[in-house]
Amino acid sequence: EALLRWNHATRGPISPALFIPIAEDTGLIGPLGEWVLRTACLDAAQWPEGIRVAVNVSPTQFANPGFPSTVMNALAAAQLAPERLELEITESVFLNDDSDTDSMFARLKSLGVRLALDDFGTGYSSLGYLKKAPFDKIKIDQSFVRGAAIKGSRNSAIIKAIVSLAEALDMDTTAEGAETQDELALIRQLGCSHIQGYIYGRPMPMEDVLIAHRGGVTNAATPKGYRSSRPERKTMLRTVAVRHDGHVYTGRVRNISETGALIEGLWNVPVGTSFSVELSDRLVVQATARWSKDDRMGVVFDRSIDLASLRAQPRALAS
């Protein structure tokens, strides 16, 4: 996927989240998008023939009657085969669902390029357009991938449903935003045809892409990432009672999430030890030590807890 990055001469790297909205508001997104399209095609023409490039299309570009000609010219200038270009289109283009929208899809498809529905499920979500828009792929937004492997998350069920829908419509699927090994394993298990995310690498310049594929398209990307993901942890200084084999110990929670915590004050706890933690007078959870160093250990709870209600409850004291 061609990702736009701006390294300013004096201000350094500027986030796309900052300059893309400005380009849209000032009407510069059209020329900027055309430059991205032309550059991406020229770059992809230097890659092994089996590798495609995906380019994001803004609603402004999509609404321009001359956009198919722009695509055709970019392909011709780069001498890139149309099937090696994938145009990523968001659901927002369907807000004005009319004959012009249908015509644009037909004209783009006639060029031989691939069409992908980007960020599926986060915008104007209607299944009606899937039966008439000629998409080749559905991209599952990273908001569904993040935390999908965490116990109690509904995201895996949503991913599974999207994959089943895509398969029924003869479309590929790409899961975006995979960062951890457990997310990768889950996505594979659910049947996604493609996986994208930092677990395979961060955005890189053209020169590094050429080096990565010097041996040809058969070069396999090696996943590198943390073993598992976890919900965001919050700082919470709280005294807790830890009970194990009839003994009661006093510990201190330093930070906590819905599914685990960092507890200090207990020395050299063996990894895998299970015990109960009295987080408050009314909340006791079973926990297991995942790691331990000196007087600190990371624990995982056997069930999710409500952090908001925990903050309002009195602290538990060992007795």
PDB file of C-alpha atoms in Angstrom:
ATOM      1  CA  GLU A   1       0.000   0.000   0.000  1.00  0.00           C
ATOM      2  CA  ALA A   2       1.304   3.454  -0.941  1.00  0.00           C
ATOM      3  CA  LEU A   3       1.248   5.569   2.224  1.00  0.00           C
ATOM      4  CA  LEU A   4       1.746   9.323   2.057  1.00  0.00           C
ATOM      5  CA  ARG A   5       4.482  10.720   4.304  1.00  0.00           C
ATOM      6  CA  TRP A   6       5.824  14.282   4.588  1.00  0.00           C
ATOM      7  CA  ASN A   7       9.286  14.968   5.975  1.00  0.00           C
ATOM      8  CA  HIS A   8       9.322  18.774   6.232  1.00  0.00           C
ATOM      9  CA  ALA A   9      12.659  20.548   5.728  1.00  0.00           C
ATOM     10  CA  THR A  10      12.470  22.426   9.033  1.00  0.00           C
ATOM     11  CA  ARG A  11       9.612  20.837  10.997  1.00  0.00           C
ATOM     12  CA  GLY A  12      10.587  17.224  10.414  1.00  0.00           C
ATOM     13  CA  PRO A  13       8.004  14.444   9.950  1.00  0.00           C
ATOM     14  CA  ILE A  14       4.428  15.743   9.759  1.00  0.00           C
ATOM     15  CA  SER A  15       1.587  13.300  10.412  1.00  0.00           C
ATOM     16  CA  PRO A  16      -0.821  12.574   7.528  1.00  0.00           C
ATOM     17  CA  ALA A  17      -3.606  13.047  10.083  1.00  0.00           C
ATOM     18  CA  LEU A  18      -2.582  16.713  10.116  1.00  0.00           C
ATOM     19  CA  PHE A  19      -1.911  17.581   6.485  1.00  0.00           C
ATOM     20  CA  ILE A  20      -4.443  15.358   4.663  1.00  0.00           C
ATOM     21  CA  PRO A  21      -7.500  17.161   6.160  1.00  0.00           C
ATOM     22  CA  ILE A  22      -5.878  20.484   5.224  1.00  0.00           C
ATOM     23  CA  ALA A  23      -5.386  19.250   1.657  1.00  0.00           C
ATOM     24  CA  GLU A  24      -9.043  18.224   1.535  1.00  0.00           C
ATOM     25  CA  ASP A  25     -10.268  21.570   2.892  1.00  0.00           C
ATOM     26  CA  THR A  26      -8.117  23.603   0.494  1.00  0.00           C
ATOM     27  CA  GLY A  27      -8.893  21.562  -2.621  1.00  0.00           C
ATOM     28  CA  LEU A  28      -5.343  20.247  -2.937  1.00  0.00           C
ATOM     29  CA  ILE A  29      -6.295  16.615  -2.358  1.00  0.00           C
ATOM     30  CA  GLY A  30      -6.979  16.136  -6.078  1.00  0.00           C
ATOM     31  CA  PRO A  31      -3.509  17.154  -7.337  1.00  0.00           C
ATOM     32  CA  LEU A  32      -1.884  15.461  -4.343  1.00  0.00           C
ATOM     33  CA  GLY A  33      -3.782  12.237  -4.971  1.00  0.00           C
ATOM     34  CA  GLU A  34      -2.849  12.297  -8.650  1.00  0.00           C
ATOM     35  CA  TRP A  35       0.832  12.680  -7.740  1.00  0.00           C
ATOM     36  CA  VAL A  36       0.578   9.719  -5.343  1.00  0.00           C
ATOM     37  CA  LEU A  37      -1.079   7.595  -8.035  1.00  0.00           C
ATOM     38  CA  ARG A  38       1.537   8.394 -10.675  1.00  0.00           C
ATOM     39  CA  THR A  39       4.455   7.902  -8.279  1.00  0.00           C
ATOM     40  CA  ALA A  40       3.096   4.612  -6.927  1.00  0.00           C
ATOM     41  CA  CYS A  41       2.663   3.229 -10.445  1.00  0.00           C
ATOM     42  CA  LEU A  42       6.192   4.259 -11.439  1.00  0.00           C
ATOM     43  CA  ASP A  43       7.600   2.641  -8.294  1.00  0.00           C
ATOM     44  CA  ALA A  44       5.587  -0.567  -8.696  1.00  0.00           C
ATOM     45  CA  ALA A  45       6.825  -0.943 -12.261  1.00  0.00           C
ATOM     46  CA  GLN A  46      10.295  -1.574 -10.798  1.00  0.00           C
ATOM     47  CA  TRP A  47       9.097  -4.418  -8.560  1.00  0.00           C
ATOM     48  CA  PRO A  48       8.788  -8.106  -9.468  1.00  0.00           C
ATOM     49  CA  GLU A  49       5.749  -8.618 -11.711  1.00  0.00           C
ATOM     50  CA  GLY A  50       3.768 -10.602  -9.158  1.00  0.00           C
ATOM     51  CA  ILE A  51       3.510  -7.702  -6.685  1.00  0.00           C
ATOM     52  CA  ARG A  52       0.607  -5.237  -6.744  1.00  0.00           C
ATOM     53  CA  VAL A  53       0.453  -1.721  -5.352  1.00  0.00           C
ATOM     54  CA  ALA A  54      -2.601  -0.306  -3.561  1.00  0.00           C
ATOM     55  CA  VAL A  55      -3.420   3.409  -3.721  1.00  0.00           C
ATOM     56  CA  ASN A  56      -6.010   5.208  -1.606  1.00  0.00           C
ATOM     57  CA  VAL A  57      -8.642   7.179  -3.515  1.00  0.00           C
ATOM     58  CA  SER A  58     -10.280  10.171  -1.840  1.00  0.00           C
ATOM     59  CA  PRO A  59     -14.022  10.853  -2.309  1.00  0.00           C
ATOM     60  CA  THR A  60     -13.038  14.030  -4.176  1.00  0.00           C
ATOM     61  CA  GLN A  61     -10.985  12.046  -6.682  1.00  0.00           C
ATOM     62  CA  PHE A  62     -13.730   9.454  -7.061  1.00  0.00           C
ATOM     63  CA  ALA A  63     -16.317  12.134  -7.832  1.00  0.00           C
ATOM     64  CA  ASN A  64     -14.162  13.648 -10.594  1.00  0.00           C
ATOM     65  CA  PRO A  65     -15.439  12.464 -14.019  1.00  0.00           C
ATOM     66  CA  GLY A  66     -11.868  12.619 -15.313  1.00  0.00           C
ATOM     67  CA  PHE A  67     -10.471  10.231 -12.706  1.00  0.00           C
ATOM     68  CA  PRO A  68     -10.544   7.103 -14.938  1.00  0.00           C
ATOM     69  CA  SER A  69      -8.463   8.987 -17.521  1.00  0.00           C
ATOM     70  CA  THR A  70      -5.996   9.941 -14.777  1.00  0.00           C
ATOM     71  CA  VAL A  71      -5.669   6.281 -13.797  1.00  0.00           C
ATOM     72  CA  MET A  72      -5.218   5.193 -17.403  1.00  0.00           C
ATOM     73  CA  ASN A  73      -2.525   7.817 -17.998  1.00  0.00           C
ATOM     74  CA  ALA A  74      -0.657   6.818 -14.817  1.00  0.00           C
ATOM     75  CA  LEU A  75      -0.638   3.166 -15.898  1.00  0.00           C
ATOM     76  CA  ALA A  76       0.516   4.048 -19.402  1.00  0.00           C
ATOM     77  CA  ALA A  77       3.299   6.363 -18.198  1.00  0.00           C
ATOM     78  CA  ALA A  78       4.649   3.646 -15.892  1.00  0.00           C
ATOM     79  CA  GLN A  79       3.937   0.807 -18.336  1.00  0.00           C
ATOM     80  CA  LEU A  80       2.295  -0.997 -15.422  1.00  0.00           C
ATOM     81  CA  ALA A  81      -0.224  -3.767 -16.061  1.00  0.00           C
ATOM     82  CA  PRO A  82      -3.702  -2.666 -14.840  1.00  0.00           C
ATOM     83  CA  GLU A  83      -4.167  -5.787 -12.708  1.00  0.00           C
ATOM     84  CA  ARG A  84      -1.144  -4.725 -10.634  1.00  0.00           C
ATOM     85  CA  LEU A  85      -2.928  -1.579  -9.434  1.00  0.00           C
ATOM     86  CA  GLU A  86      -5.472  -1.777  -6.633  1.00  0.00           C
ATOM     87  CA  LEU A  87      -7.589   1.288  -5.833  1.00  0.00           C
ATOM     88  CA  GLU A  88      -8.760   1.512  -2.217  1.00  0.00           C
ATOM     89  CA  ILE A  89     -12.116   3.256  -1.899  1.00  0.00           C
ATOM     90  CA  THR A  90     -13.882   4.056   1.373  1.00  0.00           C
ATOM     91  CA  GLU A  91     -17.567   3.659   2.129  1.00  0.00           C
ATOM     92  CA  SER A  92     -18.057   7.429   2.104  1.00  0.00           C
ATOM     93  CA  VAL A  93     -18.328   7.435  -1.706  1.00  0.00           C
ATOM     94  CA  PHE A  94     -21.751   5.820  -1.294  1.00  0.00           C
ATOM     95  CA  LEU A  95     -23.216   8.794   0.547  1.00  0.00           C
ATOM     96  CA  ASN A  96     -24.303  10.068  -2.871  1.00  0.00           C
ATOM     97  CA  ASP A  97     -25.389   6.686  -4.148  1.00  0.00           C
ATOM     98  CA  ASP A  98     -26.602   7.505  -7.642  1.00  0.00           C
ATOM     99  CA  SER A  99     -26.042   6.710 -11.298  1.00  0.00           C
ATOM    100  CA  ASP A 100     -22.783   8.693 -11.294  1.00  0.00           C
ATOM    101  CA  THR A 101     -21.383   6.400  -8.588  1.00  0.00           C
ATOM    102  CA  ASP A 102     -22.388   3.286 -10.530  1.00  0.00           C
ATOM    103  CA  SER A 103     -20.904   4.735 -13.716  1.00  0.00           C
ATOM    104  CA  MET A 104     -17.593   5.526 -12.030  1.00  0.00           C
ATOM    105  CA  PHE A 105     -17.263   1.962 -10.722  1.00  0.00           C
ATOM    106  CA  ALA A 106     -18.014   0.569 -14.174  1.00  0.00           C
ATOM    107  CA  ARG A 107     -15.474   2.855 -15.870  1.00  0.00           C
ATOM    108  CA  LEU A 108     -12.725   2.013 -13.374  1.00  0.00           C
ATOM    109  CA  LYS A 109     -13.423  -1.693 -13.606  1.00  0.00           C
ATOM    110  CA  SER A 110     -13.285  -1.540 -17.398  1.00  0.00           C
ATOM    111  CA  LEU A 111      -9.658  -0.406 -17.119  1.00  0.00           C
ATOM    112  CA  GLY A 112      -8.744  -3.764 -15.583  1.00  0.00           C
ATOM    113  CA  VAL A 113      -7.634  -2.413 -12.197  1.00  0.00           C
ATOM    114  CA  ARG A 114      -8.629  -4.033  -8.916  1.00  0.00           C
ATOM    115  CA  LEU A 115     -11.035  -2.309  -6.518  1.00  0.00           C
ATOM    116  CA  ALA A 116     -10.898  -2.678  -2.723  1.00  0.00           C
ATOM    117  CA  LEU A 117     -13.454  -1.479  -0.180  1.00  0.00           C
ATOM    118  CA  ASP A 118     -11.326   0.173   2.506  1.00  0.00           C
ATOM    119  CA  ASP A 119     -12.044   0.483   6.254  1.00  0.00           C
ATOM    120  CA  PHE A 120     -15.107  -1.747   5.977  1.00  0.00           C
ATOM    121  CA  GLY A 121     -17.575  -1.381   8.825  1.00  0.00           C
ATOM    122  CA  THR A 122     -16.461   2.030  10.082  1.00  0.00           C
ATOM    123  CA  GLY A 123     -18.312   4.435   7.809  1.00  0.00           C
ATOM    124  CA  TYR A 124     -21.529   4.390   5.841  1.00  0.00           C
ATOM    125  CA  SER A 125     -22.184   0.725   6.512  1.00  0.00           C
ATOM    126  CA  SER A 126     -24.805  -0.731   4.207  1.00  0.00           C
ATOM    127  CA  LEU A 127     -24.648  -4.149   2.619  1.00  0.00           C
ATOM    128  CA  GLY A 128     -26.751  -2.976  -0.308  1.00  0.00           C
ATOM    129  CA  TYR A 129     -23.842  -1.543  -2.274  1.00  0.00           C
ATOM    130  CA  LEU A 130     -21.856  -4.772  -2.063  1.00  0.00           C
ATOM    131  CA  LYS A 131     -24.268  -6.496  -4.431  1.00  0.00           C
ATOM    132  CA  LYS A 132     -23.663  -3.966  -7.219  1.00  0.00           C
ATOM    133  CA  ALA A 133     -20.221  -2.411  -6.640  1.00  0.00           C
ATOM    134  CA  PRO A 134     -17.568  -4.572  -8.388  1.00  0.00           C
ATOM    135  CA  PHE A 135     -15.121  -4.882  -5.514  1.00  0.00           C
ATOM    136  CA  ASP A 136     -12.368  -7.477  -5.611  1.00  0.00           C
ATOM    137  CA  LYS A 137     -11.462  -7.130  -1.946  1.00  0.00           C
ATOM    138  CA  ILE A 138     -12.824  -6.036   1.429  1.00  0.00           C
ATOM    139  CA  LYS A 139     -10.314  -4.498   3.851  1.00  0.00           C
ATOM    140  CA  ILE A 140     -11.207  -5.129   7.490  1.00  0.00           C
ATOM    141  CA  ASP A 141     -10.479  -1.999   9.499  1.00  0.00           C
ATOM    142  CA  GLN A 142      -7.771  -2.201  12.156  1.00  0.00           C
ATOM    143  CA  SER A 143     -10.277  -1.222  14.854  1.00  0.00           C
ATOM    144  CA  PHE A 144     -11.678  -4.759  14.542  1.00  0.00           C
ATOM    145  CA  VAL A 145      -8.243  -6.399  14.498  1.00  0.00           C
ATOM    146  CA  ARG A 146      -6.815  -4.622  17.541  1.00  0.00           C
ATOM    147  CA  GLY A 147      -7.632  -6.654  20.617  1.00  0.00           C
ATOM    148  CA  ALA A 148      -9.462  -9.347  18.651  1.00  0.00           C
ATOM    149  CA  ALA A 149      -7.458 -12.056  20.430  1.00  0.00           C
ATOM    150  CA  ILE A 150      -8.209 -10.702  23.897  1.00  0.00           C
ATOM    151  CA  LYS A 151     -10.555 -12.843  25.945  1.00  0.00           C
ATOM    152  CA  GLY A 152     -14.127 -11.564  25.818  1.00  0.00           C
ATOM    153  CA  SER A 153     -13.649  -9.437  22.690  1.00  0.00           C
ATOM    154  CA  ARG A 154     -16.403  -9.545  20.067  1.00  0.00           C
ATOM    155  CA  ASN A 155     -14.035  -8.465  17.327  1.00  0.00           C
ATOM    156  CA  SER A 156     -13.178 -12.011  16.279  1.00  0.00           C
ATOM    157  CA  ALA A 157     -16.852 -12.747  15.610  1.00  0.00           C
ATOM    158  CA  ILE A 158     -17.100  -9.598  13.479  1.00  0.00           C
ATOM    159  CA  ILE A 159     -13.982 -10.557  11.497  1.00  0.00           C
ATOM    160  CA  LYS A 160     -15.350 -14.052  10.956  1.00  0.00           C
ATOM    161  CA  ALA A 161     -18.648 -12.643   9.664  1.00  0.00           C
ATOM    162  CA  ILE A 162     -16.873 -10.277   7.253  1.00  0.00           C
ATOM    163  CA  VAL A 163     -14.673 -13.093   5.924  1.00  0.00           C
ATOM    164  CA  SER A 164     -17.734 -15.296   5.361  1.00  0.00           C
ATOM    165  CA  LEU A 165     -19.496 -12.448   3.562  1.00  0.00           C
ATOM    166  CA  ALA A 166     -16.486 -11.798   1.333  1.00  0.00           C
ATOM    167  CA  GLU A 167     -16.117 -15.473   0.462  1.00  0.00           C
ATOM    168  CA  ALA A 168     -19.791 -15.677  -0.488  1.00  0.00           C
ATOM    169  CA  LEU A 169     -19.297 -12.696  -2.819  1.00  0.00           C
ATOM    170  CA  ASP A 170     -16.046 -14.136  -4.240  1.00  0.00           C
ATOM    171  CA  MET A 171     -13.926 -11.342  -2.759  1.00  0.00           C
ATOM    172  CA  ASP A 172     -10.548 -11.366  -1.034  1.00  0.00           C
ATOM    173  CA  THR A 173     -10.098  -9.993   2.480  1.00  0.00           C
ATOM    174  CA  THR A 174      -7.275  -8.019   4.069  1.00  0.00           C
ATOM    175  CA  ALA A 175      -7.089  -7.630   7.840  1.00  0.00           C
ATOM    176  CA  GLU A 176      -5.383  -4.320   8.642  1.00  0.00           C
ATOM    177  CA  GLY A 177      -3.346  -3.430  11.705  1.00  0.00           C
ATOM    178  CA  ALA A 178      -2.008  -6.820  12.836  1.00  0.00           C
ATOM    179  CA  GLU A 179       0.729  -6.203  15.398  1.00  0.00           C
ATOM    180  CA  THR A 180       1.001  -9.263  17.666  1.00  0.00           C
ATOM    181  CA  GLN A 181       1.503 -12.992  17.174  1.00  0.00           C
ATOM    182  CA  ASP A 182      -1.855 -13.887  18.716  1.00  0.00           C
ATOM    183  CA  GLU A 183      -3.659 -11.466  16.376  1.00  0.00           C
ATOM    184  CA  LEU A 184      -1.818 -13.000  13.421  1.00  0.00           C
ATOM    185  CA  ALA A 185      -2.752 -16.539  14.470  1.00  0.00           C
ATOM    186  CA  LEU A 186      -6.399 -15.577  14.961  1.00  0.00           C
ATOM    187  CA  ILE A 187      -6.648 -13.820  11.591  1.00  0.00           C
ATOM    188  CA  ARG A 188      -5.189 -16.862   9.848  1.00  0.00           C
ATOM    189  CA  GLN A 189      -7.576 -19.132  11.708  1.00  0.00           C
ATOM    190  CA  LEU A 190     -10.546 -17.001  10.643  1.00  0.00           C
ATOM    191  CA  GLY A 191      -9.565 -17.355   6.997  1.00  0.00           C
ATOM    192  CA  CYS A 192      -8.455 -13.868   5.917  1.00  0.00           C
ATOM    193  CA  SER A 193      -6.703 -14.104   2.563  1.00  0.00           C
ATOM    194  CA  HIS A 194      -4.314 -11.198   3.251  1.00  0.00           C
ATOM    195  CA  ILE A 195      -2.784  -9.676   6.388  1.00  0.00           C
ATOM    196  CA  GLN A 196      -1.326  -6.194   6.754  1.00  0.00           C
ATOM    197  CA  GLY A 197       0.308  -4.544   9.740  1.00  0.00           C
ATOM    198  CA  TYR A 198       3.399  -3.640  11.704  1.00  0.00           C
ATOM    199  CA  ILE A 199       3.993  -7.298  12.524  1.00  0.00           C
ATOM    200  CA  TYR A 200       5.391  -7.591   8.977  1.00  0.00           C
ATOM    201  CA  GLY A 201       7.128  -4.230   8.938  1.00  0.00           C
ATOM    202  CA  ARG A 202       6.664  -0.495   9.154  1.00  0.00           C
ATOM    203  CA  PRO A 203       6.246   1.816   6.165  1.00  0.00           C
ATOM    204  CA  MET A 204       9.495   2.061   4.217  1.00  0.00           C
ATOM    205  CA  PRO A 205      10.873   4.107   1.319  1.00  0.00           C
ATOM    206  CA  MET A 206      11.025   2.805  -2.218  1.00  0.00           C
ATOM    207  CA  GLU A 207      14.708   1.886  -1.958  1.00  0.00           C
ATOM    208  CA  ASP A 208      14.050  -0.472   0.959  1.00  0.00           C
ATOM    209  CA  VAL A 209      11.168  -2.123  -0.904  1.00  0.00           C
ATOM    210  CA  LEU A 210      13.508  -2.921  -3.790  1.00  0.00           C
ATOM    211  CA  ILE A 211      16.036  -4.434  -1.388  1.00  0.00           C
ATOM    212  CA  ALA A 212      13.341  -6.519   0.333  1.00  0.00           C
ATOM    213  CA  HIS A 213      12.242  -8.023  -2.996  1.00  0.00           C
ATOM    214  CA  ARG A 214      15.654  -8.351  -4.577  1.00  0.00           C
ATOM    215  CA  GLY A 215      15.225 -12.110  -4.643  1.00  0.00           C
ATOM    216  CA  GLY A 216      11.846 -11.928  -6.373  1.00  0.00           C
ATOM    217  CA  VAL A 217       8.219 -12.168  -5.376  1.00  0.00           C
ATOM    218  CA  THR A 218       8.779 -15.475  -3.551  1.00  0.00           C
ATOM    219  CA  ASN A 219      10.598 -13.725  -0.701  1.00  0.00           C
ATOM    220  CA  ALA A 220       8.533 -14.375   2.411  1.00  0.00           C
ATOM    221  CA  ALA A 221       7.951 -11.630   4.960  1.00  0.00           C
ATOM    222  CA  THR A 222       8.786 -12.773   8.478  1.00  0.00           C
ATOM    223  CA  PRO A 223       6.323 -11.705  11.191  1.00  0.00           C
ATOM    224  CA  LYS A 224       8.006  -9.948  14.106  1.00  0.00           C
ATOM    225  CA  GLY A 225       5.984  -8.728  17.048  1.00  0.00           C
ATOM    226  CA  TYR A 226       4.946  -9.236  20.650  1.00  0.00           C
ATOM    227  CA  ARG A 227       3.380 -12.557  21.513  1.00  0.00           C
ATOM    228  CA  SER A 228       0.074 -11.126  22.650  1.00  0.00           C
ATOM    229  CA  SER A 229      -1.914  -7.943  22.847  1.00  0.00           C
ATOM    230  CA  ARG A 230      -3.627  -6.544  25.879  1.00  0.00           C
ATOM    231  CA  PRO A 231      -6.160  -3.841  26.679  1.00  0.00           C
ATOM    232  CA  GLU A 232      -4.829  -0.387  27.511  1.00  0.00           C
ATOM    233  CA  ARG A 233      -3.537  -0.234  31.077  1.00  0.00           C
ATOM    234  CA  LYS A 234      -4.362   2.563  33.492  1.00  0.00           C
ATOM    235  CA  THR A 235      -2.230   3.785  36.368  1.00  0.00           C
ATOM    236  CA  MET A 236      -3.867   2.809  39.652  1.00  0.00           C
ATOM    237  CA  LEU A 237      -2.000   2.784  42.973  1.00  0.00           C
ATOM    238  CA  ARG A 238      -3.988   0.419  45.168  1.00  0.00           C
ATOM    239  CA  THR A 239      -3.233  -1.916  48.044  1.00  0.00           C
ATOM    240  CA  VAL A 240      -4.616  -5.414  47.444  1.00  0.00           C
ATOM    241  CA  ALA A 241      -4.811  -8.692  49.328  1.00  0.00           C
ATOM    242  CA  VAL A 242      -3.293 -11.693  47.540  1.00  0.00           C
ATOM    243  CA  ARG A 243      -4.400 -15.120  48.814  1.00  0.00           C
ATOM    244  CA  HIS A 244      -2.535 -18.334  48.003  1.00  0.00           C
ATOM    245  CA  ASP A 245      -2.555 -21.737  49.751  1.00  0.00           C
ATOM    246  CA  GLY A 246      -4.145 -20.339  52.896  1.00  0.00           C
ATOM    247  CA  HIS A 247      -1.715 -17.446  53.173  1.00  0.00           C
ATOM    248  CA  VAL A 248      -2.555 -13.758  52.759  1.00  0.00           C
ATOM    249  CA  TYR A 249      -0.030 -11.303  51.341  1.00  0.00           C
ATOM    250  CA  THR A 250      -0.198  -7.566  50.830  1.00  0.00           C
ATOM    251  CA  GLY A 251       0.620  -6.274  47.359  1.00  0.00           C
ATOM    252  CA  ARG A 252       0.354  -3.012  45.468  1.00  0.00           C
ATOM    253  CA  VAL A 253      -1.209  -2.587  42.048  1.00  0.00           C
ATOM    254  CA  ARG A 254       0.802  -0.132  39.936  1.00  0.00           C
ATOM    255  CA  ASN A 255      -1.242  -0.306  36.746  1.00  0.00           C
ATOM    256  CA  ILE A 256      -4.240  -2.311  35.663  1.00  0.00           C
ATOM    257  CA  SER A 257      -6.394  -3.186  32.656  1.00  0.00           C
ATOM    258  CA  GLU A 258      -9.636  -5.082  32.224  1.00  0.00           C
ATOM    259  CA  THR A 259      -7.731  -8.363  31.972  1.00  0.00           C
ATOM    260  CA  GLY A 260      -4.576  -8.007  34.051  1.00  0.00           C
ATOM    261  CA  ALA A 261      -2.332  -5.922  36.282  1.00  0.00           C
ATOM    262  CA  LEU A 262       1.188  -5.163  37.435  1.00  0.00           C
ATOM    263  CA  ILE A 263       1.513  -6.064  41.129  1.00  0.00           C
ATOM    264  CA  GLU A 264       4.554  -5.363  43.283  1.00  0.00           C
ATOM    265  CA  GLY A 265       5.547  -6.261  46.845  1.00  0.00           C
ATOM    266  CA  LEU A 266       5.693 -10.057  46.467  1.00  0.00           C
ATOM    267  CA  TRP A 267       9.163 -11.433  45.822  1.00  0.00           C
ATOM    268  CA  ASN A 268      10.137 -14.116  43.265  1.00  0.00           C
ATOM    269  CA  VAL A 269       6.660 -15.464  42.519  1.00  0.00           C
ATOM    270  CA  PRO A 270       7.008 -18.483  40.175  1.00  0.00           C
ATOM    271  CA  VAL A 271       5.531 -17.948  36.720  1.00  0.00           C
ATOM    272  CA  GLY A 272       2.267 -19.877  36.406  1.00  0.00           C
ATOM    273  CA  THR A 273       1.301 -19.483  40.072  1.00  0.00           C
ATOM    274  CA  SER A 274      -2.445 -18.989  40.504  1.00  0.00           C
ATOM    275  CA  PHE A 275      -4.006 -17.030  43.365  1.00  0.00           C
ATOM    276  CA  SER A 276      -6.931 -14.788  44.220  1.00  0.00           C
ATOM    277  CA  VAL A 277      -6.609 -11.003  44.292  1.00  0.00           C
ATOM    278  CA  GLU A 278      -8.948  -8.903  46.423  1.00  0.00           C
ATOM    279  CA  LEU A 279      -9.066  -5.701  44.413  1.00  0.00           C
ATOM    280  CA  SER A 280     -11.759  -4.235  46.664  1.00  0.00           C
ATOM    281  CA  ASP A 281     -14.170  -5.268  49.397  1.00  0.00           C
ATOM    282  CA  ARG A 282     -16.595  -6.460  46.714  1.00  0.00           C
ATOM    283  CA  LEU A 283     -14.316  -7.615  43.901  1.00  0.00           C
ATOM    284  CA  VAL A 284     -12.163 -10.747  44.061  1.00  0.00           C
ATOM    285  CA  VAL A 285     -10.649 -12.246  40.905  1.00  0.00           C
ATOM    286  CA  GLN A 286      -8.543 -15.294  40.183  1.00  0.00           C
ATOM    287  CA  ALA A 287      -5.195 -14.418  38.607  1.00  0.00           C
ATOM    288  CA  THR A 288      -2.126 -16.166  37.205  1.00  0.00           C
ATOM    289  CA  ALA A 289       1.443 -14.843  37.150  1.00  0.00           C
ATOM    290  CA  ARG A 290       2.599 -14.414  33.539  1.00  0.00           C
ATOM    291  CA  TRP A 291       6.028 -12.999  34.405  1.00  0.00           C
ATOM    292  CA  SER A 292       7.954 -12.198  37.572  1.00  0.00           C
ATOM    293  CA  LYS A 293      11.095 -10.208  38.378  1.00  0.00           C
ATOM    294  CA  ASP A 294      12.256  -9.377  41.913  1.00  0.00           C
ATOM    295  CA  ASP A 295       9.184  -7.976  43.720  1.00  0.00           C
ATOM    296  CA  ARG A 296       7.154  -7.294  40.573  1.00  0.00           C
ATOM    297  CA  MET A 297       4.919  -9.565  38.548  1.00  0.00           C
ATOM    298  CA  GLY A 298       2.484  -9.274  35.675  1.00  0.00           C
ATOM    299  CA  VAL A 299      -0.771 -11.156  36.189  1.00  0.00           C
ATOM    300  CA  VAL A 300      -3.688 -12.061  33.939  1.00  0.00           C
ATOM    301  CA  PHE A 301      -7.223 -12.281  35.338  1.00  0.00           C
ATOM    302  CA  ASP A 302      -9.525 -15.213  34.653  1.00  0.00           C
ATOM    303  CA  ARG A 303     -12.279 -12.759  33.637  1.00  0.00           C
ATOM    304  CA  SER A 304     -12.614  -9.143  32.580  1.00  0.00           C
ATOM    305  CA  ILE A 305     -13.309  -6.492  35.215  1.00  0.00           C
ATOM    306  CA  ASP A 306     -14.976  -3.073  35.095  1.00  0.00           C
ATOM    307  CA  LEU A 307     -12.293  -0.476  35.802  1.00  0.00           C
ATOM    308  CA  ALA A 308     -14.760   2.379  36.216  1.00  0.00           C
ATOM    309  CA  SER A 309     -16.659   0.653  39.004  1.00  0.00           C
ATOM    310  CA  LEU A 310     -13.418  -0.540  40.626  1.00  0.00           C
ATOM    311  CA  ARG A 311     -12.178   3.029  41.024  1.00  0.00           C
ATOM    312  CA  ALA A 312     -15.315   3.847  43.019  1.00  0.00           C
ATOM    313  CA  GLN A 313     -14.928   0.883  45.382  1.00  0.00           C
ATOM    314  CA  PRO A 314     -12.983   0.867  48.706  1.00  0.00           C
ATOM    315  CA  ARG A 315      -9.535  -0.688  48.789  1.00  0.00           C
ATOM    316  CA  ALA A 316      -9.079  -4.178  50.149  1.00  0.00           C
ATOM    317  CA  LEU A 317      -6.624  -4.709  53.021  1.00  0.00           C
ATOM    318  CA  ALA A 318      -5.009  -8.019  53.927  1.00  0.00           C
ATOM    319  CA  SER A 319      -6.085  -9.463  57.243  1.00  0.00           C
TER     320      SER A 319
END
